[in-house]
């Protein structure tokens, strides 16, 4: 409560100008300060001596400054080409009053840097002058030399330099094939490949890109996980894993469920979230076939080679556990992993089968809306995961793989219903970069069945080949997509999407007789 107001009392009016309105008087000085005549008489003897010394010092300093200015002018006239740091060096010998210690250190640092730059430039010019052209070694000299890996790497670079400007740097006694043959041997020695596979890669990539591919294949790809949208959201999963000490980020704008893991204080395959089925460890390239397939709800979909279940569970998550998903694989041991992953991830719309995919049309012909075929391959795109590919693959392995791939692809096409209101699509993918297992197989299917290539719907990737050496493929093969470890930082992969427009099988089909390389050659 405040005080009660007294309205009966009279309000006193202010009188006078007030404190703020008062004018300040002029300052007054004592007479001792104003009287300058008698100032010298009042100084003591000591004060007079000090005053005399100060005046003498001022005269000396003025004379020194004049001398410095004269010497500087003389230096400018005698040596005008001298740079600023040299002028500063002169001032370094002057009195401490002119430069601070930090300024002197700065001058010394600049002098040392200039000297080091001159020495480096001279050394580089000397190396360029002494550089010798690559000498093609003879067999005797090559046998006598014991080379290290560093020597082999240096020789690889020198040969590539010669091949990039072959007309000027070549040895007249050796052809381009001799250089390429020597380069292939060195690459096989340095990267531990067999000569057959290295020759395939040299035919596939330009030399500059070949080294990038080989280097990228030596390094493991980043660890990626896929969020199980049947049980959680990516945002919630990321927050839960961050709280457990996992350093991660979204895999990219192209995926809404992928996360890339940089480091972790806990095992990624043993967290409570993993055991509860909130995510699965899956390579980034394995997202692509399912994204291209684009499953719809309430469809009948077949994953012809489903083990270990990463792509099949992704399909089920996109379908939101509706419709029917047939997950098939030939290997009885690997099919157990599909069962385990489906139980952990909560997939309930699946039928798991274990049979040869080539026999599926005999049981369920023209039955499915969409089919995904991640075909068995040589694995030349995943060398970082399996180093044995470098030495274990040869011509017979590739021939065996693409014969099987063609038969499986024809079976997948025959299993799809072209009259499906929502589907009629087949997605073919491999983890190989060789055209024999990719474009060649698709080109064969285009000739043998009523299918056509359509856009994959993937926003990135390299276009497939329509020309490869002497081979000529269907022009629509540019709709397929290739992925490389050195370009996209994921495993080497190939994805193609086919649309079936008729259930009829052409009469000229000979499924048992596979076309040969000569049938695709340019006439």
PDB file of C-alpha atoms in Angstrom, residues 212-502:
ATOM      1  CA  UNK A 212      41.224 -43.692 -60.411  1.00  0.00           C
ATOM      2  CA  UNK A 213      39.055 -46.815 -60.655  1.00  0.00           C
ATOM      3  CA  UNK A 214      41.868 -49.100 -59.485  1.00  0.00           C
ATOM      4  CA  UNK A 215      42.745 -46.808 -56.572  1.00  0.00           C
ATOM      5  CA  UNK A 216      39.079 -46.514 -55.530  1.00  0.00           C
ATOM      6  CA  UNK A 217      38.722 -50.313 -55.678  1.00  0.00           C
ATOM      7  CA  UNK A 218      41.482 -50.616 -53.080  1.00  0.00           C
ATOM      8  CA  UNK A 219      39.524 -48.599 -50.496  1.00  0.00           C
ATOM      9  CA  UNK A 220      36.429 -49.774 -48.632  1.00  0.00           C
ATOM     10  CA  UNK A 221      33.252 -47.842 -49.360  1.00  0.00           C
ATOM     11  CA  UNK A 222      31.609 -45.902 -46.497  1.00  0.00           C
ATOM     12  CA  UNK A 223      29.423 -47.933 -44.135  1.00  0.00           C
ATOM     13  CA  UNK A 224      25.750 -47.262 -44.881  1.00  0.00           C
ATOM     14  CA  UNK A 225      22.533 -48.374 -43.209  1.00  0.00           C
ATOM     15  CA  UNK A 226      18.927 -48.310 -44.403  1.00  0.00           C
ATOM     16  CA  UNK A 227      16.150 -47.207 -42.087  1.00  0.00           C
ATOM     17  CA  UNK A 228      13.307 -49.723 -41.780  1.00  0.00           C
ATOM     18  CA  UNK A 229      10.292 -47.501 -42.425  1.00  0.00           C
ATOM     19  CA  UNK A 230       7.997 -50.284 -41.166  1.00  0.00           C
ATOM     20  CA  UNK A 231       9.166 -49.587 -37.600  1.00  0.00           C
ATOM     21  CA  UNK A 232      10.679 -46.092 -37.373  1.00  0.00           C
ATOM     22  CA  UNK A 233      11.578 -42.873 -39.150  1.00  0.00           C
ATOM     23  CA  UNK A 234      15.053 -41.847 -40.247  1.00  0.00           C
ATOM     24  CA  UNK A 235      15.036 -38.749 -38.029  1.00  0.00           C
ATOM     25  CA  UNK A 236      14.193 -40.747 -34.896  1.00  0.00           C
ATOM     26  CA  UNK A 237      16.709 -43.467 -35.742  1.00  0.00           C
ATOM     27  CA  UNK A 238      19.483 -40.934 -36.371  1.00  0.00           C
ATOM     28  CA  UNK A 239      18.809 -39.232 -33.028  1.00  0.00           C
ATOM     29  CA  UNK A 240      18.846 -42.543 -31.163  1.00  0.00           C
ATOM     30  CA  UNK A 241      22.159 -43.586 -32.731  1.00  0.00           C
ATOM     31  CA  UNK A 242      23.731 -40.160 -32.142  1.00  0.00           C
ATOM     32  CA  UNK A 243      22.853 -40.531 -28.458  1.00  0.00           C
ATOM     33  CA  UNK A 244      24.791 -43.814 -28.480  1.00  0.00           C
ATOM     34  CA  UNK A 245      27.921 -42.123 -29.848  1.00  0.00           C
ATOM     35  CA  UNK A 246      27.484 -42.780 -33.571  1.00  0.00           C
ATOM     36  CA  UNK A 247      28.689 -40.119 -36.004  1.00  0.00           C
ATOM     37  CA  UNK A 248      26.417 -40.214 -39.059  1.00  0.00           C
ATOM     38  CA  UNK A 249      24.756 -38.156 -41.793  1.00  0.00           C
ATOM     39  CA  UNK A 250      21.998 -38.635 -44.397  1.00  0.00           C
ATOM     40  CA  UNK A 251      23.392 -40.530 -47.360  1.00  0.00           C
ATOM     41  CA  UNK A 252      22.230 -37.886 -49.839  1.00  0.00           C
ATOM     42  CA  UNK A 253      19.250 -36.146 -51.341  1.00  0.00           C
ATOM     43  CA  UNK A 254      18.538 -39.132 -53.604  1.00  0.00           C
ATOM     44  CA  UNK A 255      17.540 -41.398 -50.673  1.00  0.00           C
ATOM     45  CA  UNK A 256      15.056 -40.765 -47.850  1.00  0.00           C
ATOM     46  CA  UNK A 257      15.992 -43.838 -45.798  1.00  0.00           C
ATOM     47  CA  UNK A 258      19.789 -44.071 -46.071  1.00  0.00           C
ATOM     48  CA  UNK A 259      22.379 -43.024 -43.477  1.00  0.00           C
ATOM     49  CA  UNK A 260      26.163 -43.057 -43.821  1.00  0.00           C
ATOM     50  CA  UNK A 261      28.135 -43.916 -40.667  1.00  0.00           C
ATOM     51  CA  UNK A 262      31.544 -42.265 -40.232  1.00  0.00           C
ATOM     52  CA  UNK A 263      32.495 -43.601 -36.805  1.00  0.00           C
ATOM     53  CA  UNK A 264      30.886 -45.316 -33.857  1.00  0.00           C
ATOM     54  CA  UNK A 265      31.693 -46.092 -30.235  1.00  0.00           C
ATOM     55  CA  UNK A 266      29.402 -49.153 -30.356  1.00  0.00           C
ATOM     56  CA  UNK A 267      29.167 -52.031 -32.868  1.00  0.00           C
ATOM     57  CA  UNK A 268      26.644 -50.993 -35.533  1.00  0.00           C
ATOM     58  CA  UNK A 269      25.476 -54.595 -35.934  1.00  0.00           C
ATOM     59  CA  UNK A 270      24.712 -55.088 -32.236  1.00  0.00           C
ATOM     60  CA  UNK A 271      22.855 -51.994 -31.044  1.00  0.00           C
ATOM     61  CA  UNK A 272      19.369 -52.332 -29.477  1.00  0.00           C
ATOM     62  CA  UNK A 273      17.979 -50.492 -32.523  1.00  0.00           C
ATOM     63  CA  UNK A 274      19.535 -53.041 -34.875  1.00  0.00           C
ATOM     64  CA  UNK A 275      18.248 -55.990 -32.860  1.00  0.00           C
ATOM     65  CA  UNK A 276      14.789 -54.382 -32.777  1.00  0.00           C
ATOM     66  CA  UNK A 277      14.787 -54.190 -36.577  1.00  0.00           C
ATOM     67  CA  UNK A 278      14.927 -50.409 -36.938  1.00  0.00           C
ATOM     68  CA  UNK A 279      17.644 -50.601 -39.599  1.00  0.00           C
ATOM     69  CA  UNK A 280      19.712 -52.988 -41.702  1.00  0.00           C
ATOM     70  CA  UNK A 281      23.344 -52.672 -42.788  1.00  0.00           C
ATOM     71  CA  UNK A 282      23.184 -52.336 -46.572  1.00  0.00           C
ATOM     72  CA  UNK A 283      25.410 -50.878 -49.285  1.00  0.00           C
ATOM     73  CA  UNK A 284      24.333 -47.618 -50.902  1.00  0.00           C
ATOM     74  CA  UNK A 285      24.286 -49.189 -54.373  1.00  0.00           C
ATOM     75  CA  UNK A 286      21.772 -51.806 -53.189  1.00  0.00           C
ATOM     76  CA  UNK A 287      19.158 -49.057 -52.718  1.00  0.00           C
ATOM     77  CA  UNK A 288      19.164 -48.305 -56.445  1.00  0.00           C
ATOM     78  CA  UNK A 289      17.394 -51.396 -57.922  1.00  0.00           C
ATOM     79  CA  UNK A 290      14.457 -51.054 -55.530  1.00  0.00           C
ATOM     80  CA  UNK A 291      14.194 -47.320 -56.243  1.00  0.00           C
ATOM     81  CA  UNK A 292      14.139 -48.109 -59.963  1.00  0.00           C
ATOM     82  CA  UNK A 293      11.531 -50.873 -59.467  1.00  0.00           C
ATOM     83  CA  UNK A 294       9.223 -48.388 -57.638  1.00  0.00           C
ATOM     84  CA  UNK A 295       6.887 -50.977 -56.016  1.00  0.00           C
ATOM     85  CA  UNK A 296       3.243 -50.019 -55.454  1.00  0.00           C
ATOM     86  CA  UNK A 297       0.952 -51.133 -52.666  1.00  0.00           C
ATOM     87  CA  UNK A 298      -1.116 -54.326 -53.081  1.00  0.00           C
ATOM     88  CA  UNK A 299       1.031 -55.652 -55.946  1.00  0.00           C
ATOM     89  CA  UNK A 300       2.477 -59.129 -56.513  1.00  0.00           C
ATOM     90  CA  UNK A 301       6.259 -58.755 -56.706  1.00  0.00           C
ATOM     91  CA  UNK A 302       9.042 -61.297 -57.169  1.00  0.00           C
ATOM     92  CA  UNK A 303      12.638 -60.913 -56.010  1.00  0.00           C
ATOM     93  CA  UNK A 304      14.229 -63.709 -58.020  1.00  0.00           C
ATOM     94  CA  UNK A 305      17.603 -63.682 -56.209  1.00  0.00           C
ATOM     95  CA  UNK A 306      16.702 -62.364 -52.769  1.00  0.00           C
ATOM     96  CA  UNK A 307      19.447 -63.495 -50.353  1.00  0.00           C
ATOM     97  CA  UNK A 308      20.365 -62.090 -47.865  1.00  0.00           C
ATOM     98  CA  UNK A 309      17.120 -60.087 -47.956  1.00  0.00           C
ATOM     99  CA  UNK A 310      18.219 -56.437 -48.036  1.00  0.00           C
ATOM    100  CA  UNK A 311      16.473 -55.521 -51.299  1.00  0.00           C
ATOM    101  CA  UNK A 312      13.444 -57.734 -50.588  1.00  0.00           C
ATOM    102  CA  UNK A 313      12.849 -56.118 -47.186  1.00  0.00           C
ATOM    103  CA  UNK A 314      13.229 -52.713 -48.854  1.00  0.00           C
ATOM    104  CA  UNK A 315      10.490 -53.679 -51.328  1.00  0.00           C
ATOM    105  CA  UNK A 316       8.228 -54.754 -48.459  1.00  0.00           C
ATOM    106  CA  UNK A 317       8.849 -51.464 -46.637  1.00  0.00           C
ATOM    107  CA  UNK A 318       7.939 -49.454 -49.746  1.00  0.00           C
ATOM    108  CA  UNK A 319       4.761 -51.572 -50.142  1.00  0.00           C
ATOM    109  CA  UNK A 320       3.974 -50.960 -46.425  1.00  0.00           C
ATOM    110  CA  UNK A 321       3.560 -54.707 -45.854  1.00  0.00           C
ATOM    111  CA  UNK A 322       0.674 -54.909 -48.327  1.00  0.00           C
ATOM    112  CA  UNK A 323       0.317 -57.150 -51.362  1.00  0.00           C
ATOM    113  CA  UNK A 324       2.471 -60.268 -51.755  1.00  0.00           C
ATOM    114  CA  UNK A 325       6.257 -60.443 -51.964  1.00  0.00           C
ATOM    115  CA  UNK A 326       7.886 -63.639 -53.257  1.00  0.00           C
ATOM    116  CA  UNK A 327      11.496 -63.857 -52.068  1.00  0.00           C
ATOM    117  CA  UNK A 328      13.353 -66.611 -53.913  1.00  0.00           C
ATOM    118  CA  UNK A 329      16.935 -67.869 -53.864  1.00  0.00           C
ATOM    119  CA  UNK A 330      18.609 -71.061 -55.021  1.00  0.00           C
ATOM    120  CA  UNK A 331      21.053 -71.387 -52.108  1.00  0.00           C
ATOM    121  CA  UNK A 332      19.478 -73.120 -49.088  1.00  0.00           C
ATOM    122  CA  UNK A 333      22.077 -71.732 -46.676  1.00  0.00           C
ATOM    123  CA  UNK A 334      21.652 -68.143 -47.824  1.00  0.00           C
ATOM    124  CA  UNK A 335      17.865 -68.340 -47.693  1.00  0.00           C
ATOM    125  CA  UNK A 336      18.168 -68.719 -43.908  1.00  0.00           C
ATOM    126  CA  UNK A 337      19.526 -65.166 -43.747  1.00  0.00           C
ATOM    127  CA  UNK A 338      16.392 -63.970 -45.593  1.00  0.00           C
ATOM    128  CA  UNK A 339      14.165 -65.631 -42.976  1.00  0.00           C
ATOM    129  CA  UNK A 340      16.144 -64.113 -40.103  1.00  0.00           C
ATOM    130  CA  UNK A 341      16.145 -60.604 -41.548  1.00  0.00           C
ATOM    131  CA  UNK A 342      12.423 -60.730 -42.350  1.00  0.00           C
ATOM    132  CA  UNK A 343      11.596 -61.749 -38.767  1.00  0.00           C
ATOM    133  CA  UNK A 344      13.812 -59.000 -37.314  1.00  0.00           C
ATOM    134  CA  UNK A 345      12.548 -56.276 -39.680  1.00  0.00           C
ATOM    135  CA  UNK A 346       8.875 -57.163 -39.304  1.00  0.00           C
ATOM    136  CA  UNK A 347       8.145 -58.245 -42.905  1.00  0.00           C
ATOM    137  CA  UNK A 348       4.812 -60.130 -42.911  1.00  0.00           C
ATOM    138  CA  UNK A 349       3.663 -60.000 -46.548  1.00  0.00           C
ATOM    139  CA  UNK A 350       6.323 -62.393 -47.882  1.00  0.00           C
ATOM    140  CA  UNK A 351       6.456 -65.912 -49.257  1.00  0.00           C
ATOM    141  CA  UNK A 352       9.977 -67.358 -49.181  1.00  0.00           C
ATOM    142  CA  UNK A 353      10.883 -69.961 -51.806  1.00  0.00           C
ATOM    143  CA  UNK A 354      14.057 -71.880 -52.585  1.00  0.00           C
ATOM    144  CA  UNK A 355      14.225 -72.940 -56.215  1.00  0.00           C
ATOM    145  CA  UNK A 356      15.981 -72.304 -59.514  1.00  0.00           C
ATOM    146  CA  UNK A 357      14.757 -68.972 -60.861  1.00  0.00           C
ATOM    147  CA  UNK A 358      14.763 -70.322 -64.403  1.00  0.00           C
ATOM    148  CA  UNK A 359      11.918 -72.704 -63.464  1.00  0.00           C
ATOM    149  CA  UNK A 360       9.613 -70.061 -61.972  1.00  0.00           C
ATOM    150  CA  UNK A 361       7.718 -69.390 -65.261  1.00  0.00           C
ATOM    151  CA  UNK A 362       6.721 -73.060 -65.351  1.00  0.00           C
ATOM    152  CA  UNK A 363       4.954 -72.639 -62.004  1.00  0.00           C
ATOM    153  CA  UNK A 364       3.769 -69.004 -62.090  1.00  0.00           C
ATOM    154  CA  UNK A 365       3.724 -67.798 -65.662  1.00  0.00           C
ATOM    155  CA  UNK A 366       2.413 -64.256 -66.316  1.00  0.00           C
ATOM    156  CA  UNK A 367       1.650 -63.834 -62.631  1.00  0.00           C
ATOM    157  CA  UNK A 368       3.663 -60.939 -61.172  1.00  0.00           C
ATOM    158  CA  UNK A 369       3.243 -57.195 -61.519  1.00  0.00           C
ATOM    159  CA  UNK A 370       6.958 -56.493 -61.089  1.00  0.00           C
ATOM    160  CA  UNK A 371      10.125 -58.583 -60.895  1.00  0.00           C
ATOM    161  CA  UNK A 372      13.536 -57.652 -59.502  1.00  0.00           C
ATOM    162  CA  UNK A 373      16.511 -59.664 -60.762  1.00  0.00           C
ATOM    163  CA  UNK A 374      19.783 -58.901 -59.002  1.00  0.00           C
ATOM    164  CA  UNK A 375      21.638 -61.457 -61.073  1.00  0.00           C
ATOM    165  CA  UNK A 376      24.685 -63.483 -59.984  1.00  0.00           C
ATOM    166  CA  UNK A 377      27.826 -61.920 -61.483  1.00  0.00           C
ATOM    167  CA  UNK A 378      31.615 -61.869 -61.368  1.00  0.00           C
ATOM    168  CA  UNK A 379      31.664 -59.055 -58.781  1.00  0.00           C
ATOM    169  CA  UNK A 380      34.101 -56.817 -60.661  1.00  0.00           C
ATOM    170  CA  UNK A 381      32.381 -53.771 -59.154  1.00  0.00           C
ATOM    171  CA  UNK A 382      32.930 -54.848 -55.541  1.00  0.00           C
ATOM    172  CA  UNK A 383      36.650 -55.657 -55.572  1.00  0.00           C
ATOM    173  CA  UNK A 384      37.074 -53.684 -52.341  1.00  0.00           C
ATOM    174  CA  UNK A 385      34.809 -56.215 -50.556  1.00  0.00           C
ATOM    175  CA  UNK A 386      36.279 -59.345 -52.152  1.00  0.00           C
ATOM    176  CA  UNK A 387      39.959 -59.095 -53.107  1.00  0.00           C
ATOM    177  CA  UNK A 388      39.928 -62.642 -54.491  1.00  0.00           C
ATOM    178  CA  UNK A 389      38.157 -61.312 -57.609  1.00  0.00           C
ATOM    179  CA  UNK A 390      41.496 -59.846 -58.750  1.00  0.00           C
ATOM    180  CA  UNK A 391      43.029 -63.231 -59.494  1.00  0.00           C
ATOM    181  CA  UNK A 392      40.176 -65.747 -59.579  1.00  0.00           C
ATOM    182  CA  UNK A 393      38.159 -64.527 -62.596  1.00  0.00           C
ATOM    183  CA  UNK A 394      38.851 -65.520 -66.184  1.00  0.00           C
ATOM    184  CA  UNK A 395      37.049 -65.844 -69.524  1.00  0.00           C
ATOM    185  CA  UNK A 396      35.172 -69.018 -68.545  1.00  0.00           C
ATOM    186  CA  UNK A 397      33.757 -67.348 -65.399  1.00  0.00           C
ATOM    187  CA  UNK A 398      32.443 -64.410 -67.409  1.00  0.00           C
ATOM    188  CA  UNK A 399      30.945 -66.682 -70.056  1.00  0.00           C
ATOM    189  CA  UNK A 400      29.285 -68.849 -67.406  1.00  0.00           C
ATOM    190  CA  UNK A 401      27.851 -65.768 -65.691  1.00  0.00           C
ATOM    191  CA  UNK A 402      26.355 -64.040 -68.724  1.00  0.00           C
ATOM    192  CA  UNK A 403      24.800 -67.294 -69.999  1.00  0.00           C
ATOM    193  CA  UNK A 404      23.085 -67.745 -66.645  1.00  0.00           C
ATOM    194  CA  UNK A 405      22.111 -64.057 -66.520  1.00  0.00           C
ATOM    195  CA  UNK A 406      20.406 -64.252 -69.913  1.00  0.00           C
ATOM    196  CA  UNK A 407      18.394 -67.309 -68.958  1.00  0.00           C
ATOM    197  CA  UNK A 408      17.328 -65.722 -65.659  1.00  0.00           C
ATOM    198  CA  UNK A 409      16.341 -62.478 -67.376  1.00  0.00           C
ATOM    199  CA  UNK A 410      14.172 -64.294 -69.922  1.00  0.00           C
ATOM    200  CA  UNK A 411      12.526 -66.205 -67.056  1.00  0.00           C
ATOM    201  CA  UNK A 412      11.896 -62.939 -65.190  1.00  0.00           C
ATOM    202  CA  UNK A 413      10.290 -61.401 -68.278  1.00  0.00           C
ATOM    203  CA  UNK A 414       8.080 -64.464 -68.797  1.00  0.00           C
ATOM    204  CA  UNK A 415       6.913 -64.243 -65.157  1.00  0.00           C
ATOM    205  CA  UNK A 416       5.613 -60.671 -65.527  1.00  0.00           C
ATOM    206  CA  UNK A 417       2.078 -59.879 -66.655  1.00  0.00           C
ATOM    207  CA  UNK A 418       2.171 -57.242 -69.391  1.00  0.00           C
ATOM    208  CA  UNK A 419      -1.538 -56.510 -68.818  1.00  0.00           C
ATOM    209  CA  UNK A 420      -1.009 -55.488 -65.206  1.00  0.00           C
ATOM    210  CA  UNK A 421      -2.778 -52.195 -64.496  1.00  0.00           C
ATOM    211  CA  UNK A 422       0.049 -50.858 -62.314  1.00  0.00           C
ATOM    212  CA  UNK A 423       3.124 -52.856 -63.287  1.00  0.00           C
ATOM    213  CA  UNK A 424       4.602 -54.932 -66.060  1.00  0.00           C
ATOM    214  CA  UNK A 425       8.168 -53.863 -65.154  1.00  0.00           C
ATOM    215  CA  UNK A 426      11.405 -55.815 -64.770  1.00  0.00           C
ATOM    216  CA  UNK A 427      14.542 -54.365 -63.147  1.00  0.00           C
ATOM    217  CA  UNK A 428      17.858 -56.050 -63.932  1.00  0.00           C
ATOM    218  CA  UNK A 429      20.951 -55.218 -61.871  1.00  0.00           C
ATOM    219  CA  UNK A 430      24.447 -56.568 -61.281  1.00  0.00           C
ATOM    220  CA  UNK A 431      27.455 -55.592 -59.179  1.00  0.00           C
ATOM    221  CA  UNK A 432      29.727 -55.898 -62.207  1.00  0.00           C
ATOM    222  CA  UNK A 433      31.136 -53.215 -64.515  1.00  0.00           C
ATOM    223  CA  UNK A 434      31.812 -55.471 -67.508  1.00  0.00           C
ATOM    224  CA  UNK A 435      29.576 -54.866 -70.561  1.00  0.00           C
ATOM    225  CA  UNK A 436      29.357 -58.628 -71.201  1.00  0.00           C
ATOM    226  CA  UNK A 437      27.244 -58.978 -68.045  1.00  0.00           C
ATOM    227  CA  UNK A 438      25.253 -55.777 -68.464  1.00  0.00           C
ATOM    228  CA  UNK A 439      24.509 -54.155 -71.836  1.00  0.00           C
ATOM    229  CA  UNK A 440      25.102 -57.384 -73.710  1.00  0.00           C
ATOM    230  CA  UNK A 441      22.493 -59.239 -71.613  1.00  0.00           C
ATOM    231  CA  UNK A 442      19.906 -56.467 -71.981  1.00  0.00           C
ATOM    232  CA  UNK A 443      20.490 -56.282 -75.730  1.00  0.00           C
ATOM    233  CA  UNK A 444      19.866 -60.020 -75.943  1.00  0.00           C
ATOM    234  CA  UNK A 445      16.547 -59.695 -74.043  1.00  0.00           C
ATOM    235  CA  UNK A 446      15.388 -56.874 -76.323  1.00  0.00           C
ATOM    236  CA  UNK A 447      15.825 -59.226 -79.284  1.00  0.00           C
ATOM    237  CA  UNK A 448      14.151 -62.259 -77.693  1.00  0.00           C
ATOM    238  CA  UNK A 449      11.128 -60.797 -75.885  1.00  0.00           C
ATOM    239  CA  UNK A 450       8.507 -58.076 -76.301  1.00  0.00           C
ATOM    240  CA  UNK A 451      10.120 -55.604 -73.913  1.00  0.00           C
ATOM    241  CA  UNK A 452      11.522 -52.108 -74.153  1.00  0.00           C
ATOM    242  CA  UNK A 453      13.846 -50.036 -72.000  1.00  0.00           C
ATOM    243  CA  UNK A 454      12.369 -47.187 -69.936  1.00  0.00           C
ATOM    244  CA  UNK A 455      13.816 -44.530 -67.643  1.00  0.00           C
ATOM    245  CA  UNK A 456      15.124 -45.902 -64.354  1.00  0.00           C
ATOM    246  CA  UNK A 457      13.955 -42.839 -62.413  1.00  0.00           C
ATOM    247  CA  UNK A 458      17.382 -42.468 -60.783  1.00  0.00           C
ATOM    248  CA  UNK A 459      18.578 -38.898 -60.802  1.00  0.00           C
ATOM    249  CA  UNK A 460      22.275 -39.679 -61.211  1.00  0.00           C
ATOM    250  CA  UNK A 461      24.629 -42.247 -62.709  1.00  0.00           C
ATOM    251  CA  UNK A 462      26.548 -42.692 -65.969  1.00  0.00           C
ATOM    252  CA  UNK A 463      24.675 -43.699 -69.112  1.00  0.00           C
ATOM    253  CA  UNK A 464      25.067 -47.264 -70.359  1.00  0.00           C
ATOM    254  CA  UNK A 465      27.056 -48.108 -73.457  1.00  0.00           C
ATOM    255  CA  UNK A 466      25.504 -48.139 -76.919  1.00  0.00           C
ATOM    256  CA  UNK A 467      28.952 -48.741 -78.440  1.00  0.00           C
ATOM    257  CA  UNK A 468      31.746 -50.771 -76.901  1.00  0.00           C
ATOM    258  CA  UNK A 469      34.815 -51.427 -79.011  1.00  0.00           C
ATOM    259  CA  UNK A 470      33.562 -53.305 -82.106  1.00  0.00           C
ATOM    260  CA  UNK A 471      30.156 -54.084 -80.520  1.00  0.00           C
ATOM    261  CA  UNK A 472      26.989 -52.091 -81.287  1.00  0.00           C
ATOM    262  CA  UNK A 473      24.037 -52.326 -78.903  1.00  0.00           C
ATOM    263  CA  UNK A 474      20.457 -51.083 -79.076  1.00  0.00           C
ATOM    264  CA  UNK A 475      20.378 -47.244 -79.009  1.00  0.00           C
ATOM    265  CA  UNK A 476      17.950 -47.166 -76.047  1.00  0.00           C
ATOM    266  CA  UNK A 477      20.635 -48.682 -73.812  1.00  0.00           C
ATOM    267  CA  UNK A 478      21.604 -45.116 -72.918  1.00  0.00           C
ATOM    268  CA  UNK A 479      18.565 -45.283 -70.561  1.00  0.00           C
ATOM    269  CA  UNK A 480      20.438 -47.773 -68.361  1.00  0.00           C
ATOM    270  CA  UNK A 481      22.655 -46.483 -65.566  1.00  0.00           C
ATOM    271  CA  UNK A 482      26.188 -47.342 -64.491  1.00  0.00           C
ATOM    272  CA  UNK A 483      27.731 -46.510 -61.108  1.00  0.00           C
ATOM    273  CA  UNK A 484      31.456 -46.495 -60.370  1.00  0.00           C
ATOM    274  CA  UNK A 485      33.373 -46.341 -57.061  1.00  0.00           C
ATOM    275  CA  UNK A 486      35.654 -43.508 -58.225  1.00  0.00           C
ATOM    276  CA  UNK A 487      32.749 -41.330 -59.453  1.00  0.00           C
ATOM    277  CA  UNK A 488      29.846 -42.009 -57.083  1.00  0.00           C
ATOM    278  CA  UNK A 489      31.684 -43.367 -53.996  1.00  0.00           C
ATOM    279  CA  UNK A 490      29.644 -46.564 -54.026  1.00  0.00           C
ATOM    280  CA  UNK A 491      30.178 -50.078 -55.305  1.00  0.00           C
ATOM    281  CA  UNK A 492      30.317 -50.608 -59.059  1.00  0.00           C
ATOM    282  CA  UNK A 493      26.754 -51.296 -60.188  1.00  0.00           C
ATOM    283  CA  UNK A 494      24.513 -51.544 -63.243  1.00  0.00           C
ATOM    284  CA  UNK A 495      20.724 -50.911 -63.295  1.00  0.00           C
ATOM    285  CA  UNK A 496      18.294 -51.351 -66.209  1.00  0.00           C
ATOM    286  CA  UNK A 497      14.486 -51.092 -66.195  1.00  0.00           C
ATOM    287  CA  UNK A 498      12.390 -52.962 -68.789  1.00  0.00           C
ATOM    288  CA  UNK A 499       8.703 -52.589 -69.618  1.00  0.00           C
ATOM    289  CA  UNK A 500       6.868 -55.637 -71.011  1.00  0.00           C
ATOM    290  CA  UNK A 501       4.283 -54.630 -73.617  1.00  0.00           C
ATOM    291  CA  UNK A 502       3.074 -58.091 -74.734  1.00  0.00           C
TER     292      UNK A 502
END
